[in-house]
Coordinates of C-alpha atoms and ligand atoms in Angstrom, one line a residue:
X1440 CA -28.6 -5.7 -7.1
X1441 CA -28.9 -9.6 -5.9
X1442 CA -27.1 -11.4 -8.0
X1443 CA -29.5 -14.3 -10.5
X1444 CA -27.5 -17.6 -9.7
X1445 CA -30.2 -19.9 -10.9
X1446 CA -28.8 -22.6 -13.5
X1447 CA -29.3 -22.2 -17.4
X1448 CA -31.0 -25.5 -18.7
X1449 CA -29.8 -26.7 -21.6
X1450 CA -33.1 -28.9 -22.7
X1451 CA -32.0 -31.8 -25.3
X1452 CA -35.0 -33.4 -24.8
X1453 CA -33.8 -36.5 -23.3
X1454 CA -31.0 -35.5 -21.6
X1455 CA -31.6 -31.8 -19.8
X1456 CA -28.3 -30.2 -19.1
X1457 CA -28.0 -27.9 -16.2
X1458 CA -24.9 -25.3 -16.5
X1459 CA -24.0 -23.2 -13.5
X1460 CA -25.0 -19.2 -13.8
X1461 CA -21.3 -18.5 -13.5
X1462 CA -18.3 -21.0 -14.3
X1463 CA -14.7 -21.1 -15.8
X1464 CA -12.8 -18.9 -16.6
X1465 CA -11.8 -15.8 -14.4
X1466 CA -10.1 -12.7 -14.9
X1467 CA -6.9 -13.2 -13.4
X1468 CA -6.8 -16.7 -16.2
X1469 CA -7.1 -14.9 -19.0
X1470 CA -5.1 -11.8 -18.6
X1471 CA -2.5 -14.2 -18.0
X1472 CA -2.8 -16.5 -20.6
X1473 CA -2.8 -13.2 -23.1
X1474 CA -0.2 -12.1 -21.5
X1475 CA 1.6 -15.4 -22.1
X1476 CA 1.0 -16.1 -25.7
X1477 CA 1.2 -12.3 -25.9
X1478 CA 5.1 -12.5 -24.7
X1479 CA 5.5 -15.8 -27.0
X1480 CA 5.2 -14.2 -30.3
X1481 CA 6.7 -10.9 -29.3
X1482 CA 9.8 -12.3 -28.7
X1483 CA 11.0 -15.0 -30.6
X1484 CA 14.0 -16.8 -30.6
X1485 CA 14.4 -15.9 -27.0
X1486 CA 14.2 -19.1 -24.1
X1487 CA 11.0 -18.1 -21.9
X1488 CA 10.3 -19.6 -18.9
X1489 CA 7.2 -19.9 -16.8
X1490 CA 7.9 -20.1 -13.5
X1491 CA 6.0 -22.6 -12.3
X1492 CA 2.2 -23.7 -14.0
X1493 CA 0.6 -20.5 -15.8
X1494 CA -2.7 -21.8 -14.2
X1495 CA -4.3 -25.2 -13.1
X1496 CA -5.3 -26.3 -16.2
X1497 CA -3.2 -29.1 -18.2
X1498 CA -4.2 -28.1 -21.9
X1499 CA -3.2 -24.5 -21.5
X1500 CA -0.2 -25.4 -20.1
X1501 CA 0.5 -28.3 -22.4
X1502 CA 0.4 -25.8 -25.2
X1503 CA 2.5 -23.1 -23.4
X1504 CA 4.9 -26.3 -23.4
X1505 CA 4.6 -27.3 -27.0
X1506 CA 5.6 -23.5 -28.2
X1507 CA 8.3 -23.9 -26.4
X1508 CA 8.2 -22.6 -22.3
X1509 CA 9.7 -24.1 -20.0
X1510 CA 8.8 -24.8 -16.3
X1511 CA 10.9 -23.6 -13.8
X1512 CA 9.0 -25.2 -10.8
X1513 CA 6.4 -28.0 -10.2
X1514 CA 3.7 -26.8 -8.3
X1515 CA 5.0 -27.2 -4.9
X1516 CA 8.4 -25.5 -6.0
X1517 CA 10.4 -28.0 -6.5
X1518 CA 13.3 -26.9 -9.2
X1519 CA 13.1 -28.3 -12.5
X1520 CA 15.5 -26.6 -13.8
X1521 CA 18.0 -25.1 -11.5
X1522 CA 18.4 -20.9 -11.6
X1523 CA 21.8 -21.1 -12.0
X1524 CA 21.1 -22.1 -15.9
X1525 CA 19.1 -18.9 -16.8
X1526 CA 20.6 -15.5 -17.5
X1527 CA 19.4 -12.0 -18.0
X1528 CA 18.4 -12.2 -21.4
X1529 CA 15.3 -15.0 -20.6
X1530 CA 12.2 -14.1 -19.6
X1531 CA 10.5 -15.4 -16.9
X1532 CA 6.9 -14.8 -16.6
X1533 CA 5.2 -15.1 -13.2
X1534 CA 2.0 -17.0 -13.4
X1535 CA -1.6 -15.3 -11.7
X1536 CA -0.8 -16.8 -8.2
X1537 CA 2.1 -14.3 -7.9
X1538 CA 5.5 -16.0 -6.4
X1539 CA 7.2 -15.2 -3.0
X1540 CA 9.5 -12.3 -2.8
X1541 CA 12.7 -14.7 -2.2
X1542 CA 12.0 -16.0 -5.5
X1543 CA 11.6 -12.5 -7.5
X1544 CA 14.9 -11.2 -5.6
X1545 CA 16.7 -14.3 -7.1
X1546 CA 15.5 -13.7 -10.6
X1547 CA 16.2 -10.1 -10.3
X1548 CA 19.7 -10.8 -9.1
X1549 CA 20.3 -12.9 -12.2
X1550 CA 19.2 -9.9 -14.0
X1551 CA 15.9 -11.2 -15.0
X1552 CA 13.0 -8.2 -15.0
X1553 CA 10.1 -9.8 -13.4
X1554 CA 7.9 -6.9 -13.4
X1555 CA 7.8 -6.9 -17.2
X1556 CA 6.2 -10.3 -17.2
X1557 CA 4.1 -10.4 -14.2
X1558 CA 0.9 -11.9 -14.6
X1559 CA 0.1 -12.0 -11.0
X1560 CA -4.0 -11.6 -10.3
X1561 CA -5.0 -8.0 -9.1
X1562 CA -7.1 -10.2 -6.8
X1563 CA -4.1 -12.1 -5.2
X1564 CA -2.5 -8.8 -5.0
X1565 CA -5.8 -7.0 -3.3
X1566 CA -4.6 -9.4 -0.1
X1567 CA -1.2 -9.0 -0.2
X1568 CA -2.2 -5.4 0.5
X1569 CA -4.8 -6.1 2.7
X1570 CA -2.2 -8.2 5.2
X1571 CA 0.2 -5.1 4.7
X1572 CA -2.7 -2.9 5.8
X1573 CA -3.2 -4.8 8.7
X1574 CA 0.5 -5.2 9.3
X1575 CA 0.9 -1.9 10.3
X1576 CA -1.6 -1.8 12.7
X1577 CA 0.7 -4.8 13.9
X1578 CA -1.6 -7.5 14.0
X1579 CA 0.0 -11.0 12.9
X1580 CA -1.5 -12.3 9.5
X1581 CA -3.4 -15.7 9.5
X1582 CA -3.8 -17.1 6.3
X1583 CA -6.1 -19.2 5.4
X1584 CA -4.7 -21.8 2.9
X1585 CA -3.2 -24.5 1.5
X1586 CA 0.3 -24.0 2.9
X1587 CA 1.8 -25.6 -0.2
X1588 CA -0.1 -24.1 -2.7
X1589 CA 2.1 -21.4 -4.7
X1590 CA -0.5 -18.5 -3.9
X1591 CA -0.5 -19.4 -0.6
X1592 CA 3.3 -19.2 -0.3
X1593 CA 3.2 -15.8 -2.2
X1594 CA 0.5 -14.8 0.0
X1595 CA 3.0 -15.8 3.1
X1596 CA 6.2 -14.3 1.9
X1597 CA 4.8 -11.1 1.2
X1598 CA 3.0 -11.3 4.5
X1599 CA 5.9 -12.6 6.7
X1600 CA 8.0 -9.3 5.2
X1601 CA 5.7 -6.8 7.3
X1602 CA 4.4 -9.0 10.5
X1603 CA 4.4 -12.4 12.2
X1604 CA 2.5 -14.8 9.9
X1605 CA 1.2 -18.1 10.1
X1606 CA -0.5 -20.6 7.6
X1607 CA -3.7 -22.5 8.9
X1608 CA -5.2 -25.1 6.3
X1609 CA -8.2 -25.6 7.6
X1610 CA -10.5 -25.5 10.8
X1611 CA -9.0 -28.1 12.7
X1612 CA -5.8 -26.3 12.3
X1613 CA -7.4 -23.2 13.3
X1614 CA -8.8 -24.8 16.5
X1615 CA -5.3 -25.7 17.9
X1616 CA -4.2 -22.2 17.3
X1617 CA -7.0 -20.8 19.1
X1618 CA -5.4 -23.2 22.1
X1619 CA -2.2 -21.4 21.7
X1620 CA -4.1 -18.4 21.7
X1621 CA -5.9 -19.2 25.0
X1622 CA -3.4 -20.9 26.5
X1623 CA -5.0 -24.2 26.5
X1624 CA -1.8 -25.4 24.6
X1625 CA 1.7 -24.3 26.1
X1626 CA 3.7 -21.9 23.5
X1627 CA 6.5 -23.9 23.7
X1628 CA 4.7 -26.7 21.4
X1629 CA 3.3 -24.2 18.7
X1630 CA 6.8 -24.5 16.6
X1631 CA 6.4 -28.4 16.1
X1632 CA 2.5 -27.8 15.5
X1633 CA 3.0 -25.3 13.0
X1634 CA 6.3 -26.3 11.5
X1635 CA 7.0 -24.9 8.3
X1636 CA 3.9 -22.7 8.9
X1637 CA 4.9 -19.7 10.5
X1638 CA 7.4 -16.7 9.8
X1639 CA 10.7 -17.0 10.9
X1640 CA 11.3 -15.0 14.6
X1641 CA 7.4 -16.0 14.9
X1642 CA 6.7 -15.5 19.0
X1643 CA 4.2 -17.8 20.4
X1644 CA 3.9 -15.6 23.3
X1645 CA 3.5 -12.5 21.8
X1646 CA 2.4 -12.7 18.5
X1647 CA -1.3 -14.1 19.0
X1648 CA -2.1 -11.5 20.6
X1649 CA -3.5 -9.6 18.0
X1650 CA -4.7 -11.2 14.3
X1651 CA -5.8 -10.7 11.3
X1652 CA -7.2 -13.5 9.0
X1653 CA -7.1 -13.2 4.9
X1654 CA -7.3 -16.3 2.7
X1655 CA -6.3 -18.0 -0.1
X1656 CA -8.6 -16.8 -2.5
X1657 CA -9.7 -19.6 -3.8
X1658 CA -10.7 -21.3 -0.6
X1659 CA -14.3 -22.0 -0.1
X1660 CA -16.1 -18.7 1.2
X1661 CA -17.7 -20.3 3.9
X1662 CA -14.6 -22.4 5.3
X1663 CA -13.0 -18.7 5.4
X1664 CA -15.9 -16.9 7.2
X1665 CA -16.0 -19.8 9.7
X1666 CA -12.6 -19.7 10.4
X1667 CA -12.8 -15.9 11.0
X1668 CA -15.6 -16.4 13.6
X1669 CA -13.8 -18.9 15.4
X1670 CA -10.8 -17.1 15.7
X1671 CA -12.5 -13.7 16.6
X1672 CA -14.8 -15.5 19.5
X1673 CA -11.5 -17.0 20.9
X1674 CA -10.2 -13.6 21.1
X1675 CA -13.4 -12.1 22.4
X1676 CA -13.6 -15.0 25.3
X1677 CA -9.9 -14.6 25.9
X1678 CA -9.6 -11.0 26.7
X1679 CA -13.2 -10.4 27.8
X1680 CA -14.4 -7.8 24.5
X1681 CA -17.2 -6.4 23.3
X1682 CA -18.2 -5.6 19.5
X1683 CA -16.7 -1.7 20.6
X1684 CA -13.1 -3.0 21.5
X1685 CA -12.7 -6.2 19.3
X1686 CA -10.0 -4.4 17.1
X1687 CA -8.2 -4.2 19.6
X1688 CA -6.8 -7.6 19.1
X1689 CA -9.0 -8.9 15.9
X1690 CA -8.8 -6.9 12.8
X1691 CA -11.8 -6.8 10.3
X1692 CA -10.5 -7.8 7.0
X1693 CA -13.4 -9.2 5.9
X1694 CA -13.0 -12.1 3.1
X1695 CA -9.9 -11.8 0.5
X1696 CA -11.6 -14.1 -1.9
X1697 CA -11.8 -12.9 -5.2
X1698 CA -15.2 -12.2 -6.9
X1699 CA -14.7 -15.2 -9.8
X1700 CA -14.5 -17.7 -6.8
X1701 CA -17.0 -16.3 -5.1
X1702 CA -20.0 -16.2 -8.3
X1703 CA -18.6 -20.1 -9.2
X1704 CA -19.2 -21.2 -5.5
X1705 CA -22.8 -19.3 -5.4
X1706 CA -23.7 -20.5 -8.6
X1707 CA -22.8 -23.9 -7.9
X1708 CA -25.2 -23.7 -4.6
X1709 CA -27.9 -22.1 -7.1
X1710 CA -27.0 -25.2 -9.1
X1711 CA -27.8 -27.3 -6.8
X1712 CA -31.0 -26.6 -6.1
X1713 CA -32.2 -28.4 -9.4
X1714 CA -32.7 -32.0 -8.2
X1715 CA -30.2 -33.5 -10.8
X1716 CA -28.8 -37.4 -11.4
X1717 CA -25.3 -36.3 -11.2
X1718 CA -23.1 -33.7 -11.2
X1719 CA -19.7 -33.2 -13.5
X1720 CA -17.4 -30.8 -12.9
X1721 CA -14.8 -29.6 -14.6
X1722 CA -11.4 -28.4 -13.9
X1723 CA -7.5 -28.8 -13.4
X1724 CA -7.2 -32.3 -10.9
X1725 CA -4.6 -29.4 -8.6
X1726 CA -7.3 -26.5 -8.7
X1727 CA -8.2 -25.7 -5.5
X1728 CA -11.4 -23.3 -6.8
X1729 CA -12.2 -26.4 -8.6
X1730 CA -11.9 -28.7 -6.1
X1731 CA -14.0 -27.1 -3.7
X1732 CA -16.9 -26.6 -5.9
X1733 CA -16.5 -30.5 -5.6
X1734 CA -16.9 -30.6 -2.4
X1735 CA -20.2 -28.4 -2.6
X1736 CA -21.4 -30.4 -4.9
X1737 CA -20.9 -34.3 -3.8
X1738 CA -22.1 -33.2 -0.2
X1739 CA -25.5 -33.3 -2.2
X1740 CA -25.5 -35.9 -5.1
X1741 CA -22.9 -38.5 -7.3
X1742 CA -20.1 -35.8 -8.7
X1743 CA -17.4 -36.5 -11.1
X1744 CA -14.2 -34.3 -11.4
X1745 CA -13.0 -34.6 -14.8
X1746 CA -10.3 -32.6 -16.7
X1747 CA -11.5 -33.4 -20.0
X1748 CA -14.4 -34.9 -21.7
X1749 CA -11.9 -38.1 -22.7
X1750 CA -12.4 -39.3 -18.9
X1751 CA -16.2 -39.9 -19.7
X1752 CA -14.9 -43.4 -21.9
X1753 CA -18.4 -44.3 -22.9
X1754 CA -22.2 -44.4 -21.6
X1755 CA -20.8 -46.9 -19.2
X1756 CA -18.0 -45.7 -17.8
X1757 CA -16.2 -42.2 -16.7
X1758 CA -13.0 -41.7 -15.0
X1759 CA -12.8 -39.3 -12.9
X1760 CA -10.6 -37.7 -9.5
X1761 CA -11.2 -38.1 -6.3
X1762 CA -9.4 -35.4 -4.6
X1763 CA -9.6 -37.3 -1.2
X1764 CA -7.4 -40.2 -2.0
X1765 CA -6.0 -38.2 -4.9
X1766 CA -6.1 -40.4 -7.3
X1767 CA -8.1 -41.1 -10.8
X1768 CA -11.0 -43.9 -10.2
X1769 CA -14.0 -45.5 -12.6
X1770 CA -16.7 -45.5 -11.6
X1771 CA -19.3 -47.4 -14.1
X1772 CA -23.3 -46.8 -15.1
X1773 CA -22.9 -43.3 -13.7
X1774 CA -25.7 -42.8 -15.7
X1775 CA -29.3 -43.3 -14.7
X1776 CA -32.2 -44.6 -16.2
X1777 CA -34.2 -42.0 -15.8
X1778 CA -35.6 -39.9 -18.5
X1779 CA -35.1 -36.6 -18.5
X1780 CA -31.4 -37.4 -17.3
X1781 CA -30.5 -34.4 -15.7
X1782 CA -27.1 -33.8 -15.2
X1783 CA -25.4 -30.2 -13.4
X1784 CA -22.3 -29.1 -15.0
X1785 CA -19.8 -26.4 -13.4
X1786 CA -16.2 -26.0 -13.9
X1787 CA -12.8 -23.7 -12.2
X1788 CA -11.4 -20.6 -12.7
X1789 CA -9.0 -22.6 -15.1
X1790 CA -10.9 -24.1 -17.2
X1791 CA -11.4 -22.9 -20.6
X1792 CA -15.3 -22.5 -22.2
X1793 CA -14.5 -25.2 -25.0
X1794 CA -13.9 -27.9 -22.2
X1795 CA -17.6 -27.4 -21.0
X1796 CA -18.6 -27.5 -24.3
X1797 CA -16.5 -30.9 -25.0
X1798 CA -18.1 -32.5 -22.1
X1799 CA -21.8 -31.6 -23.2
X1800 CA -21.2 -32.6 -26.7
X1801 CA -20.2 -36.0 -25.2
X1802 CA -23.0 -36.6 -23.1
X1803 CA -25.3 -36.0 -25.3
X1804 CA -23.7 -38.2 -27.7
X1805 CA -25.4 -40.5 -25.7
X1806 CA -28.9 -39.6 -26.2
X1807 CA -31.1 -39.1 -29.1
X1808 CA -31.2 -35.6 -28.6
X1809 CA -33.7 -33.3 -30.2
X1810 CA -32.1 -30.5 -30.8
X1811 CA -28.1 -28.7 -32.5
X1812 CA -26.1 -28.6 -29.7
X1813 CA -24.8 -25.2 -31.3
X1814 CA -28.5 -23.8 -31.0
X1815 CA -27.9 -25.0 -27.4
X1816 CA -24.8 -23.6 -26.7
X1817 CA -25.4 -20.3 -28.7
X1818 CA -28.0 -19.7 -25.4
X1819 CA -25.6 -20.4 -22.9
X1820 CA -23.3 -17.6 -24.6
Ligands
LIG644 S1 -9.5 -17.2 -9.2 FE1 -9.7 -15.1 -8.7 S2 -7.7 -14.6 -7.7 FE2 -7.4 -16.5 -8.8 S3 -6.6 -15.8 -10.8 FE3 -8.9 -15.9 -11.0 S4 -9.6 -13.9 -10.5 FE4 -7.5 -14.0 -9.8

């Protein structure tokens, strides 16, 4: 059945709030943040550590911190607290990205049992299997991602333990590989272009010879599906195919994005059919779901990325990231005259259902609205 991902509007009278069909929240975010708390109160008195952020989202993990977790990592995996200072009585959960399988082998040597508090996302895992499937057929994994994001080094370390594998961020990236692929681009340079992107013993020569492309999978679907095009033309233009013999050097993996990511981005489009003032949305400033529903969403009006409803400081005024420059800005009268104001609201994977309802609570502090914002909310529920 088609899937309905038309907004649900929120009418307040003067202010009419559009909130995407599906936001927040995913599957992979909660059963780890149950699993969490879950390990909190189960064992107390011991020292648990996460190993780097449970999820994108600074209020969950400020209160991981205030019970008393530690981080291990930043999000980039930089140490903040060396391994040499745990032992085999901590626990150590591993957050929904999953980690690489250097990382898991060093806590396991220490003693540490991973596997008991692994909270990695059955959806992260669903590509790890995919690239092992594709492994054995011995095609070389591309993945499509942010090479410093933690899933996407999970995603490359479990890759790079079966086949050749290399990281492309985005389609520029995947252009000059198709050069290397063709032989536009001499093989020799590949290892400066990619550097730090590609599996150690990884053969320029040999090892483009036959791919396979999975993905972060929180990139945006259609970034992925593009990239996978590209790379699947350059092959059939490089050794002459036909739909009957393409897998013989391209393998079908179809996207690896997980279904949350996939019914925020559609939604968001659905969303954005409603001619609107502005758009908030909602999230983590490090998401990378969240971000790219920003990107959907400013290609077609004024968009603010807000963590919290504190960044929108008053009818005036509302702080919010630009992910470009990364960096907080204000931007002032981001509201409109007009009446109905019609603002879209959407938010990440990460973000919790109470945020949303902070931020509509706030903005329709603004207005002399007509109706409880609980009757409101009760029909978005
Ligand atoms: S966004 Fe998808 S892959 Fe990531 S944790 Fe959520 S359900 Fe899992």
């Amino acid at each position: 059945m088609k899937k309905d991902f038309t907004p649900t509007l929120l009418d307040f009278g003067p202010v009419h709030i559009y909130v995407a069909r599906h936001l927040g929240f995913c599957y992979g975010v909660e059963n780890a943040i149950e699993i969490s708390f879950r390990t909190i109160e189960k064992n107390p008195g011991k020292r648990i550590f996460l190993l780097s952020e449970m999820i994108h989202n600074p209020q969950v993990n400020a209160e991981l911190q205030s019970r008393g977790v530690k981080f291990l990592q930043d999000t980039y995996g930089k140490e903040l607290i060396t391994f040499n200072e745990l032992n085999a009585d901590d626990i150590v959960i591993i957050p929904a990205f999953g980690t690489t399988l250097e990382i898991e082998s060093k806590l396991n040597d220490i003693g540490i049992r991973t596997e008991k508090y692994n909270t990695t996302c059955p959806f992260v895992e669903k590509v790890w299997n995919r690239s092992e499937q594709i492994a054995k057929k011995n095609y070389t994994v591309v993945v499509h991602g942010k090479p410093k994001h933690e899933e996407t080094r999970a995603t490359f370390s479990h890759a790079a333990s079966n086949t050749p594998t290399v990281v492309v961020n985005d389609m520029q990236e995947a252009i000059t590989l198709s050069k290397f692929i063709n032989g536009e681009k001499p093989a020799g340079q590949f290892y400066e272009t990619f550097k730090n992107q590609y599996s150690k013993g990884f053969d320029a020569e040999k090892d483009l010879q036959r791919i396979g492309v999975v993905n972060q999978t929180t990139m945006l679907a259609s970034d992925t599906q593009a990239i996978a095009d590209f790379l699947k033309q350059t092959m059939i233009e490089k050794y002459n195919l036909t739909e009957a013999d393409i897998e013989n050097h391209f393998a079908d993996t179809r996207d690896t994005l997980c279904y949350a990511t996939n019914d925020n981005q559609s939604a968001a489009v659905g969303m954005l059919e409603t001619k609107a003032d502005f758009a908030i949305v909602i999230g983590g400033y490090n998401s990378s779901n969240t971000s790219h529903l920003v990107e959907l969403c400013e290609e077609k009006l004024p968009t603010y990325f807000i963590n919290s409803d504190e960044k929108i400081l008053s009818e005036r005024e509302i702080l919010h990231y630009d992910f470009h420059a990364k960096q907080e800005v204000l931007t002032s009268d981001y509201l409109t005259k007009n009446i109905p104001q019609r603002i879209l609201i959407t938010s990440g994977a990460s973000c919790p259902d109470a945020l949303v309802e902070d931020v509509i609570r706030k903005l329709t502090g603004f207005f002399p609205v007509s109706r409880s914002i609980e009757e409101m909310i009760e029909k978005m529920s």
